[in-house]
Short mmCIF file of C-alpha atoms in Angstrom, two decimals:
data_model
loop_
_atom_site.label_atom_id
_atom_site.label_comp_id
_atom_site.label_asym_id
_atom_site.label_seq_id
_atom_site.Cartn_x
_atom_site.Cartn_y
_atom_site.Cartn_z
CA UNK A 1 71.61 206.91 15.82
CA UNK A 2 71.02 205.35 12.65
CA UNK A 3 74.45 206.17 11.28
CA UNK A 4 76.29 204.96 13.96
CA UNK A 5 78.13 201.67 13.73
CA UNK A 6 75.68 198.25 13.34
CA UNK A 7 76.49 196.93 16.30
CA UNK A 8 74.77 194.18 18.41
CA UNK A 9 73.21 195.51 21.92
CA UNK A 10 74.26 193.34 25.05
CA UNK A 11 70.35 192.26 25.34
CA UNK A 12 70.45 190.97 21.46
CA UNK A 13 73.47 188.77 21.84
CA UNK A 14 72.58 185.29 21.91
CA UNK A 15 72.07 183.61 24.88
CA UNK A 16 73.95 180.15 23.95
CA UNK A 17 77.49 182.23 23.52
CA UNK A 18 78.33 180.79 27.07
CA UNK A 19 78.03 177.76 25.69
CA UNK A 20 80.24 177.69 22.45
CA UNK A 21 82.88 179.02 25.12
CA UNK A 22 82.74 175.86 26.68
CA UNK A 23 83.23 174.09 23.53
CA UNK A 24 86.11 176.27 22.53
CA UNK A 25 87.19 176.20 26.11
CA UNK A 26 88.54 172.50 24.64
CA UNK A 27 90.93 173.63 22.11
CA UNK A 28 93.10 174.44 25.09
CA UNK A 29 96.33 171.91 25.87
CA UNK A 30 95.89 169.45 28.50
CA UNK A 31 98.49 169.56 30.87
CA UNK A 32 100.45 165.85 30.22
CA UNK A 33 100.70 165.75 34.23
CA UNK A 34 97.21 166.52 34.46
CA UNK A 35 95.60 163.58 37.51
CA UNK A 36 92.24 164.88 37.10
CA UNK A 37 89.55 164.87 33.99
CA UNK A 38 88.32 167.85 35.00
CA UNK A 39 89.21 170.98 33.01
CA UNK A 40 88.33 174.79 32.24
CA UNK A 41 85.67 173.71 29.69
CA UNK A 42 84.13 172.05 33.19
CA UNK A 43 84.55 175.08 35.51
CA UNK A 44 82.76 177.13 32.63
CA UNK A 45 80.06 174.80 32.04
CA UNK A 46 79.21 174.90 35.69
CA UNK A 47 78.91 179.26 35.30
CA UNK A 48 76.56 178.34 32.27
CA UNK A 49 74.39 176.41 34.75
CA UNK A 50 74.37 179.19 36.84
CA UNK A 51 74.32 181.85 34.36
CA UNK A 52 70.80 179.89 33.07
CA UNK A 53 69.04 179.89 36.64
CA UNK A 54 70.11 183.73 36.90
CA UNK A 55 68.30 183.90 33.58
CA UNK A 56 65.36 182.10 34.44
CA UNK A 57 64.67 183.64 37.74
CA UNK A 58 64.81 187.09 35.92
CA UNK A 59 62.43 186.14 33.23
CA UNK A 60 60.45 184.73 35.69
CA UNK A 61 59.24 181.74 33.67
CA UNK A 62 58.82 178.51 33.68
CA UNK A 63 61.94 176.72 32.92
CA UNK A 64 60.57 173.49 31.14
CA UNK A 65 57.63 171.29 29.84
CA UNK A 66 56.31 168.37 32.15
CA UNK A 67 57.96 166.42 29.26
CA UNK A 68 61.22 167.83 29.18
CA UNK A 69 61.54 167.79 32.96
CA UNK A 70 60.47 164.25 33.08
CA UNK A 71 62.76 163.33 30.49
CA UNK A 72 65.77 165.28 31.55
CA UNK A 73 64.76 164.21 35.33
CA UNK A 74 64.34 160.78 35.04
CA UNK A 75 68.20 159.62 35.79
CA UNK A 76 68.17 161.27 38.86
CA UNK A 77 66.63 158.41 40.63
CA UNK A 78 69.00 156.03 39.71
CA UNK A 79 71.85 157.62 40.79
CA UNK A 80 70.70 158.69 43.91
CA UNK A 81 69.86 155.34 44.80
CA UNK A 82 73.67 154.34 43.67
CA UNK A 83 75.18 157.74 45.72
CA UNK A 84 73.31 156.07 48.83
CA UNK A 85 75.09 152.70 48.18
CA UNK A 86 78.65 154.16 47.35
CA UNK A 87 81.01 152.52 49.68
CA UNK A 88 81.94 156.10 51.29
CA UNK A 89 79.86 159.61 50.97
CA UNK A 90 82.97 160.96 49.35
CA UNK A 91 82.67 158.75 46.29
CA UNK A 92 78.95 158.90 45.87
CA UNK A 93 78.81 162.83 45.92
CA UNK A 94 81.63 162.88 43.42
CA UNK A 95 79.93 160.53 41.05
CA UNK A 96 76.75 162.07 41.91
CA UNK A 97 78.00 165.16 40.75
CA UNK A 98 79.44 164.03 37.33
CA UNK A 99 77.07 162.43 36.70
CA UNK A 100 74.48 165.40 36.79
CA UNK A 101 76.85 167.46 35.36
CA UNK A 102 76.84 165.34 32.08
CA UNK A 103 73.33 164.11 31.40
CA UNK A 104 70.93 166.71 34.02
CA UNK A 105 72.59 169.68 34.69
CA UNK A 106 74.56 170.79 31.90
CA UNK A 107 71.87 169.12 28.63
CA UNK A 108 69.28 170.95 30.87
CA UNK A 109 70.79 174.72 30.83
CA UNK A 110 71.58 173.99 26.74
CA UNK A 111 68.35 172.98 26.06
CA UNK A 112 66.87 176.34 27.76
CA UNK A 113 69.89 178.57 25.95
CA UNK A 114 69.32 177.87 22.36
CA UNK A 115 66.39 180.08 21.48
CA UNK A 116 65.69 178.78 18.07
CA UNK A 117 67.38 177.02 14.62
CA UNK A 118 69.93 179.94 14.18
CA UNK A 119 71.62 179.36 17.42
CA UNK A 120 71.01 175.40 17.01
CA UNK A 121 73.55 175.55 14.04
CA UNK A 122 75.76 178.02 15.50
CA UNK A 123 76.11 175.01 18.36
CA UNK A 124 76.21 172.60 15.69
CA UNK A 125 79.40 174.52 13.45
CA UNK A 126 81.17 175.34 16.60
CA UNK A 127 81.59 171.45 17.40
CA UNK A 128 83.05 171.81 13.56
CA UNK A 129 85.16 174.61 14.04
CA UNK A 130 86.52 172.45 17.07
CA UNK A 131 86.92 169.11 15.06
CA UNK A 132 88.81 171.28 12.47
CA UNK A 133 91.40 172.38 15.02
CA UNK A 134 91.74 169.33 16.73
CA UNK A 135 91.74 167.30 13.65
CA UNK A 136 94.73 169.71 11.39
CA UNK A 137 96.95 169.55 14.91
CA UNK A 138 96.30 165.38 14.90
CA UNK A 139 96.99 165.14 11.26
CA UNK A 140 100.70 167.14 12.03
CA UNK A 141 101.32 165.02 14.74
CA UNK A 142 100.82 161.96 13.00
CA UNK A 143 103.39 163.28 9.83
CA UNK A 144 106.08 164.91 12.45
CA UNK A 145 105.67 161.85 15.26
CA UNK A 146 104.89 163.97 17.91
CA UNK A 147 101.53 161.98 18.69
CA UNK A 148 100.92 159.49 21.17
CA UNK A 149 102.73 156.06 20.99
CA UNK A 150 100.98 153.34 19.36
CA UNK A 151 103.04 150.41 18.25
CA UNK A 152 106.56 151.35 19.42
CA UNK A 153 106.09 154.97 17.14
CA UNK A 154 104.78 158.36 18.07
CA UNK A 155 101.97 158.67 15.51
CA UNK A 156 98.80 158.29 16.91
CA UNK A 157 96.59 161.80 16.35
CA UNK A 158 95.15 162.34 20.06
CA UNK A 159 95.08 166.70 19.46
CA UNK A 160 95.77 168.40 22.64
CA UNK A 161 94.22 166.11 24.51
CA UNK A 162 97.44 163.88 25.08
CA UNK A 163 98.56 160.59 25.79
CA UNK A 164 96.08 160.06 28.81
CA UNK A 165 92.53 160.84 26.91
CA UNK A 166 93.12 159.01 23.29
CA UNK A 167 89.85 159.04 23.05
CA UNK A 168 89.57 162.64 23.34
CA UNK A 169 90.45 164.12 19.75
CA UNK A 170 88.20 160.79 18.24
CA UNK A 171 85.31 161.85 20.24
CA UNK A 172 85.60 165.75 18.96
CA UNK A 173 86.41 164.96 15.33
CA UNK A 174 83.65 161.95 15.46
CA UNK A 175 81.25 165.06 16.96
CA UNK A 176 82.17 167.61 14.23
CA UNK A 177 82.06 165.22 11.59
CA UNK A 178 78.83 164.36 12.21
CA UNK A 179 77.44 167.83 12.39
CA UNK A 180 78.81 168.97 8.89
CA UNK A 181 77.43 165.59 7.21
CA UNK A 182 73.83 166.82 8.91
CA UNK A 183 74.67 170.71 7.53
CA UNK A 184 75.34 169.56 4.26
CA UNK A 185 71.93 167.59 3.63
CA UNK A 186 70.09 170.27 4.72
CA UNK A 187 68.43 172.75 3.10
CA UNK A 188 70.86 175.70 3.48
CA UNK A 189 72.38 177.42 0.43
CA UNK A 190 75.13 175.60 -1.86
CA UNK A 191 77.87 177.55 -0.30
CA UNK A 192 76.73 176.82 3.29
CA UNK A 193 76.13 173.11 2.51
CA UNK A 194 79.54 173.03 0.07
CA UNK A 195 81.51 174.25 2.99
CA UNK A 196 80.12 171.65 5.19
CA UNK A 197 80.45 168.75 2.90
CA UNK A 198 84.10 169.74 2.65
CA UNK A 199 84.64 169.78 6.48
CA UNK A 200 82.97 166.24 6.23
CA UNK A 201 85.56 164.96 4.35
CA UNK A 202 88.96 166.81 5.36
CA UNK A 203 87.70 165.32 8.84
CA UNK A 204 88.07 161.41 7.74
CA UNK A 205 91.55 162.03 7.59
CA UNK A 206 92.23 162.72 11.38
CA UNK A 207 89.14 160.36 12.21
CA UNK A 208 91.58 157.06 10.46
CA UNK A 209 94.60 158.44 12.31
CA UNK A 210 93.04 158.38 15.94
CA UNK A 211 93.62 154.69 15.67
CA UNK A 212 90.04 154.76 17.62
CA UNK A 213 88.08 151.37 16.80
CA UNK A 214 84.80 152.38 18.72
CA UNK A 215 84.54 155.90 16.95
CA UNK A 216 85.21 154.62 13.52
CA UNK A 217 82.40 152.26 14.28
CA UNK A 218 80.28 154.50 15.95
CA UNK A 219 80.90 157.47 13.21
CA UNK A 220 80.29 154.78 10.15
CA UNK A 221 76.79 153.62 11.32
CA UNK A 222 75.89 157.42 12.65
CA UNK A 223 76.62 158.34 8.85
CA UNK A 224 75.18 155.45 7.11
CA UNK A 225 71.96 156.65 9.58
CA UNK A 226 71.85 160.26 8.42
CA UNK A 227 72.38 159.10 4.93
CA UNK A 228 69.77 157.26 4.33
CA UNK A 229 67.31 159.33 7.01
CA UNK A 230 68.22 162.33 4.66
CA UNK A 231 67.26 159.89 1.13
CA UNK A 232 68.60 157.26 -0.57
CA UNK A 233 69.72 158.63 -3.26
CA UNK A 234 71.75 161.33 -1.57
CA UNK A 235 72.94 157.78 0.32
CA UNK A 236 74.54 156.46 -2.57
CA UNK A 237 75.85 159.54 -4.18
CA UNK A 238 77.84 160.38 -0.69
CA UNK A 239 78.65 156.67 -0.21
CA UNK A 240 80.46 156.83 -3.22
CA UNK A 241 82.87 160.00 -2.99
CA UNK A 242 83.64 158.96 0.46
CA UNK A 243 84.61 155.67 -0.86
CA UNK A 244 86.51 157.66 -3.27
CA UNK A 245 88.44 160.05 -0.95
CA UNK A 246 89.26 156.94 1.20
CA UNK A 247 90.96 154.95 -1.59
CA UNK A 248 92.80 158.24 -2.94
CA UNK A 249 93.81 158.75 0.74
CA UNK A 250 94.59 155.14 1.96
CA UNK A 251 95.13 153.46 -1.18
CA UNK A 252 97.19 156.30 -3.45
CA UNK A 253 98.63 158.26 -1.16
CA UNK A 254 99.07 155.51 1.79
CA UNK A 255 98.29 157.27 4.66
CA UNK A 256 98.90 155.05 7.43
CA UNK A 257 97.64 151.83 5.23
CA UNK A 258 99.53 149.40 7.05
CA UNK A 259 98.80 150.38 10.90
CA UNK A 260 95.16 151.16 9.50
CA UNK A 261 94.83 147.86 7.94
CA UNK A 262 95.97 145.99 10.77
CA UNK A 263 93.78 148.36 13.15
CA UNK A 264 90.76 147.31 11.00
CA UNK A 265 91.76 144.19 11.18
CA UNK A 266 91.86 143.82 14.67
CA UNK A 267 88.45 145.14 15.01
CA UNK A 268 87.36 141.10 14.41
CA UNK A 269 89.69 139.87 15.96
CA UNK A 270 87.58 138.80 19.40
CA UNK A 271 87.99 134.49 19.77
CA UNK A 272 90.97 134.25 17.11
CA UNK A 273 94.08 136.03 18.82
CA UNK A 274 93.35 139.09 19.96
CA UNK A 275 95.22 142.29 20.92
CA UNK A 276 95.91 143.19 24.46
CA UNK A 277 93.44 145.77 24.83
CA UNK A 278 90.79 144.17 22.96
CA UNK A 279 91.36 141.09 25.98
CA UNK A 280 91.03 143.80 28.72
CA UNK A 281 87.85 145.05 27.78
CA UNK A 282 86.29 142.28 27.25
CA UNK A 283 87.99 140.79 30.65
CA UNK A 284 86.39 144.53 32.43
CA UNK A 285 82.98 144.08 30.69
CA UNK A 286 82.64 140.36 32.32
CA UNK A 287 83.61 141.99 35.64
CA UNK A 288 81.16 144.46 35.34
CA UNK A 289 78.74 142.05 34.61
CA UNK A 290 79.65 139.60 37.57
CA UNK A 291 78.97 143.17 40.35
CA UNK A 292 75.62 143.43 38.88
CA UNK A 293 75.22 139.73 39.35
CA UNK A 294 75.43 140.63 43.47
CA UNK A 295 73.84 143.99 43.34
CA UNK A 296 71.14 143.15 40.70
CA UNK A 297 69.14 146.14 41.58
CA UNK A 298 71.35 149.09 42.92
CA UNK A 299 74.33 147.92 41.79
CA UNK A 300 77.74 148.21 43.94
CA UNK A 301 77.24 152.20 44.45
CA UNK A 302 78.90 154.88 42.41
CA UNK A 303 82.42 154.99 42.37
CA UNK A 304 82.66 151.55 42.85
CA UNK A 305 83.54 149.87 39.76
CA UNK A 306 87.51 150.53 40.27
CA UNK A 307 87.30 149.19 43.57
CA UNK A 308 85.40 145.51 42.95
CA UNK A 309 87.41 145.03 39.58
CA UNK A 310 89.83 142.39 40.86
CA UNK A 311 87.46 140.60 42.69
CA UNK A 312 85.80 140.29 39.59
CA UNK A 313 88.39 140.12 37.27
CA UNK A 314 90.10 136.94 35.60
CA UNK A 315 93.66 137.06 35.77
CA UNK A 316 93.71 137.50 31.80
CA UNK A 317 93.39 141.53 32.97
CA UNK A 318 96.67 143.18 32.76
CA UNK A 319 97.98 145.68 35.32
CA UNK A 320 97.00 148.87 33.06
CA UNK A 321 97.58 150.33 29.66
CA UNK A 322 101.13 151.80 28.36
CA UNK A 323 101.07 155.57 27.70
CA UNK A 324 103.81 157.42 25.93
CA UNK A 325 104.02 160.32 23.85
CA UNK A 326 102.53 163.84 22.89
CA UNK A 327 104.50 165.76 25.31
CA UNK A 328 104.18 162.97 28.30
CA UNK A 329 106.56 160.72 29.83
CA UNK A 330 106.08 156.89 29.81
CA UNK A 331 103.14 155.48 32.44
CA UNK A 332 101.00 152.83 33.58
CA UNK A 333 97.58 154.35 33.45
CA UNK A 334 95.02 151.81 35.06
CA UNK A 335 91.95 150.36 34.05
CA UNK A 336 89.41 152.25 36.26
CA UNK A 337 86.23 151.36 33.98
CA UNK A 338 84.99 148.78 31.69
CA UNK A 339 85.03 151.25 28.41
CA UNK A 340 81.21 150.16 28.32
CA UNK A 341 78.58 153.11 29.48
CA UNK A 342 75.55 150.51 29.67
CA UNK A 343 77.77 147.54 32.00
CA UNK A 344 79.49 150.54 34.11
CA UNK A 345 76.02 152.41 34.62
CA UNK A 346 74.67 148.27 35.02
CA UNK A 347 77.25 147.67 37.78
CA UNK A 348 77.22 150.42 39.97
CA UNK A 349 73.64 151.56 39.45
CA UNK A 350 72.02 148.74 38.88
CA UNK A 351 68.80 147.77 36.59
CA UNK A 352 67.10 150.90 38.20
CA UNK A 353 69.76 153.29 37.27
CA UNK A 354 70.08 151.87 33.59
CA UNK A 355 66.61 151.70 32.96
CA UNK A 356 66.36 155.40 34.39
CA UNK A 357 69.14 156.47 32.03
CA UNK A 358 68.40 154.15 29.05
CA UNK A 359 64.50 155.26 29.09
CA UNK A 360 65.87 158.89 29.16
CA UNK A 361 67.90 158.03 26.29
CA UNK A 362 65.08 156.41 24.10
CA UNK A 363 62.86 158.74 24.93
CA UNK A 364 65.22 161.69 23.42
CA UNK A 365 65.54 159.32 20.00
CA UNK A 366 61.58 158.64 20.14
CA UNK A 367 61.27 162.31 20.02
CA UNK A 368 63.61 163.17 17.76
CA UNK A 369 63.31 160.97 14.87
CA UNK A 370 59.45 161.86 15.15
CA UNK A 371 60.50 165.47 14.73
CA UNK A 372 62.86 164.35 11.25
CA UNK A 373 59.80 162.76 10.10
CA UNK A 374 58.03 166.29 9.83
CA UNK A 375 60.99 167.96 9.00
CA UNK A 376 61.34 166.39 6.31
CA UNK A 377 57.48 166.52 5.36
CA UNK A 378 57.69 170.79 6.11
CA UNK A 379 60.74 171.17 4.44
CA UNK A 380 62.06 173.07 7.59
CA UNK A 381 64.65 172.32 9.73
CA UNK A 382 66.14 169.17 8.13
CA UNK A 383 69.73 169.68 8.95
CA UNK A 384 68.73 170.39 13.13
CA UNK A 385 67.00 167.37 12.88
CA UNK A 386 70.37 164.97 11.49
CA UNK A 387 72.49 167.30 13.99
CA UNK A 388 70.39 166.25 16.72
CA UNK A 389 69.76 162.55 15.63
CA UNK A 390 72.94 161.93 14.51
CA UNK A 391 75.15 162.94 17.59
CA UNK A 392 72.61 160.88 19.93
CA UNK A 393 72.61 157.75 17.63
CA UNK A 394 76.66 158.19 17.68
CA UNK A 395 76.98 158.63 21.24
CA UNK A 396 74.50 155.28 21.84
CA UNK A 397 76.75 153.74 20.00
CA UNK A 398 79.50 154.83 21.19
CA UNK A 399 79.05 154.00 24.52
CA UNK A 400 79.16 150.00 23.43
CA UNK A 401 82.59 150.76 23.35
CA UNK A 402 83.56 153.94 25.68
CA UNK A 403 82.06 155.77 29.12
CA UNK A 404 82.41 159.19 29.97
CA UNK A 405 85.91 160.24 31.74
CA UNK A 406 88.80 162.70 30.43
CA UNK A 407 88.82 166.51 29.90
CA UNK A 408 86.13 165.86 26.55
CA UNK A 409 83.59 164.56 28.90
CA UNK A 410 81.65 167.81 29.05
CA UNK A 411 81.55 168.17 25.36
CA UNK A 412 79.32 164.96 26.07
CA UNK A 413 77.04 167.17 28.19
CA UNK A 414 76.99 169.91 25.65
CA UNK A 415 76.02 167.08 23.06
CA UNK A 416 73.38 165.67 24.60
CA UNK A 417 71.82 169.28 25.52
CA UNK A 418 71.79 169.62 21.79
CA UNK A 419 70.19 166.52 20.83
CA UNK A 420 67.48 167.44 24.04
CA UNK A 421 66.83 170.79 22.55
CA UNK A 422 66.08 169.05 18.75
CA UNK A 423 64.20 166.49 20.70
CA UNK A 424 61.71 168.40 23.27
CA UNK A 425 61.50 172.08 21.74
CA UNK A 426 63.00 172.09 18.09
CA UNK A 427 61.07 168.83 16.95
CA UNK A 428 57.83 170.58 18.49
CA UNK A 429 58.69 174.04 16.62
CA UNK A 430 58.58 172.24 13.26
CA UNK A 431 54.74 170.64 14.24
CA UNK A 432 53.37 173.77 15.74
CA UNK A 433 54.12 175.95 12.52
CA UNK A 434 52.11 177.05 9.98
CA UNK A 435 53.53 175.71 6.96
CA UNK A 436 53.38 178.89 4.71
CA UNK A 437 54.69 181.33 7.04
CA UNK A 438 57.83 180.82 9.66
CA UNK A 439 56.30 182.42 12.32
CA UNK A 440 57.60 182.65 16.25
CA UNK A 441 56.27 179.66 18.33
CA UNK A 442 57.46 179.16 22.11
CA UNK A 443 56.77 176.44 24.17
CA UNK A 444 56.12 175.26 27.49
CA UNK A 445 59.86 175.62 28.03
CA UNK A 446 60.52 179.19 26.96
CA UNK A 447 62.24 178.52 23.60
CA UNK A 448 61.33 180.43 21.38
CA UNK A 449 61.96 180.10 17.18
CA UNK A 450 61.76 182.75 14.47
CA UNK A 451 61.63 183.56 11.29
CA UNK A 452 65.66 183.66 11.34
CA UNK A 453 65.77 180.29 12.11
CA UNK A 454 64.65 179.16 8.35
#
């Protein structure tokens, strides 16, 4: 009845819900005795693979384009050429498994769940919503010392994620960050993009107090990207408030100025005395490097990067990193990986696994920086198009410094399902329509986008 209450039928709710539950699935505590990375958000995002085939086979369509299969596909071949050469079938089915969990499985069932721009950006502000959480409870522990230890105090903003993923609440923040820059040099209203601008900045704060080297640098060239992708003028006019907001907050109100400072510092520090950790990576990077040396093609098998590191490794690699804090007792966590996606995928997978995932990779950024360029042309879709350009260019840059491990892992997935979906169907969306009216356009791989999406 007409007068009854406005409320949305089961068959009109959107079909990427499942997958903002995974994302909020990760505002959930970490147990601090947790062994494994795996988590809820991990068990969910394996029903929302499932939950997409059920879909599929229903609709009875075709699930995606030669292009976005081939894309999506291609990594597959490395890594079942490195499962084959795992030292045990144990270790090559688990790392076969994550692996297609993070950049097959999981990207592939987002990419067919967003139906058009409206549920794109509902994606896009739930990784803000998360930052936002993550972020305020990072920016308490840091001002109560309840955080994880870094230099002998209990201040390091890590969210729930705990001693044992650091890297976690960096990785989230770094995420929503990125998304609300995009949102905010778009062409929604000036609420919508006020709103997001001021999520931008409340989100350098916890950002400088993750301590995080990699996602600093990874977040300042991803900005400095979308910045000047979005015009160079809007460039320098957000160059300068954020240069603003980080002298009021470092310089005036000296939030962590001296461990930031010397954290900064320390970023340059590489021949001229360097940190512990900054010694370990680059000792784990020139293992990595000396496997692929003997295994030039397949690399040592999955799995087995923890298992050749000291017969690789110079004896300038120490027994493991010191964890303390955020609800955790003091441990020895070992080095398991070289914190380098490109040398780990390199040394267990070979040049045919790297090239498989690299070419992947490009072709997503071909694809999706062709699809700013008429974005920006149409006038359509501008902020999708930094969303989607911005988290791959910070996660390729990224992984210079990290790999994928740790409970936030399948926010990685969900990431780079995004960016696919901007890349093969979104980007397309924008070419295919007419330029004076935003009509519905669906593709080879069923998604579909409407006039809601403007």
């Amino acid at each position: 009845m007409s007068h009854a209450l406005n409320l949305p039928r089961v068959r009109e709710l959107s079909p990427v819900l499942p997958v903002v539950a995974v994302v909020a699935l990760l505002a959930l505590p970490v147990s601090p005795t947790a062994e494994s990375g795996a988590g809820p958000a991990d068990a969910v995002s394996g029903l929302v693979v499932l939950y997409c085939v059920v879909r599929l086979v229903r609709e009875r369509r075709r699930p995606l384009s030669w292009t976005a299969a081939v894309v999506l596909g291609l990594p597959v071949a490395g890594l079942a050429v490195a499962a084959v050469g795992a030292s045990s079938p144990a270790a090559g089915l688990t790392g076969l498994g994550r692996y297609l969990q993070v950049f097959v499985l999981v990207p592939a069932a987002v990419l067919l769940l967003v139906r058009d721009r409206r549920d794109f950006r509902l994606l896009a502000w739930s990784f803000v919503a998360l930052a936002g959480w993550q972020g305020a409870i990072g920016v308490h522990q840091y001002a109560t010392g309840t955080g994880a230890s870094y230099q002998g105090e209990d201040i390091r903003a890590v969210g729930t994620f705990g001693a044992a993923d650091v890297m976690g609440m960096a990785t989230v923040v770094s995420f929503g960050l990125v998304c609300a820059l995009a949102l905010a040099l778009g062409q929604a209203s000036v609420r919508q993009r006020a709103v997001a601008a001021g999520c931008a900045l409340a989100l350098l704060l916890p950002l400088a107090l993750s301590f995080s080297r990699g996602a600093w640098i990874a977040t300042a060239v991803t900005c400095s990207v979308q910045l000047v992708l979005a015009g160079l003028r809007r460039a320098l006019v957000v160059g300068a408030v954020t240069a603003a907001v980080g002298v009021v907050l470092v310089g005036g109100l000296g939030v962590g100025s001296a461990q930031l400072q010397e954290r900064i510092g320390s970023i340059t520090q590489v021949a001229d005395a360097p940190d512990q950790s900054v010694t370990d990576r680059y000792t784990m990077w020139a293992a990595a490097v000396g496997m692929w040396r003997e295994q030039p093609l397949a690399g040592v098998g999955l799995k087995g990067f923890p298992e050749q590191r000291d017969a690789h490794a110079s004896l300038a690699l120490s027994a493991g990193s010191d964890t303390e804090g955020a609800g955790a007792a003091f441990r020895r966590q070992p080095l398991l990986s070289p914190h380098n996606m490109y040398l780990l995928v390199l040394a267990e997978q070979g040049l045919i696994g790297l090239l498989a995932l690299a070419g992947a990779w490009l072709a997503l950024l071909v694809c999706g920086l062709r699809g700013l360029v008429r974005a920006r042309a149409s006038g359509r879709g501008l902020d999708c198009a930094l969303v989607g350009c911005g988290l791959l260019v910070w996660q390729l840059t990224d992984f210079v410094y990290a790999d994928i491990g740790g409970p936030s892992t399948v926010l990685t997935a969900v990431c780079f399902g995004v960016v696919a979906w901007w890349a093969l169907v979104g980007s397309g969306a924008v070419r295919a329509r007419d330029e004076s009216a935003d009509v519905p356009a669906r593709d080879g791989s069923g998604a579909a986008e409407g006039a809601r999406s403007r």
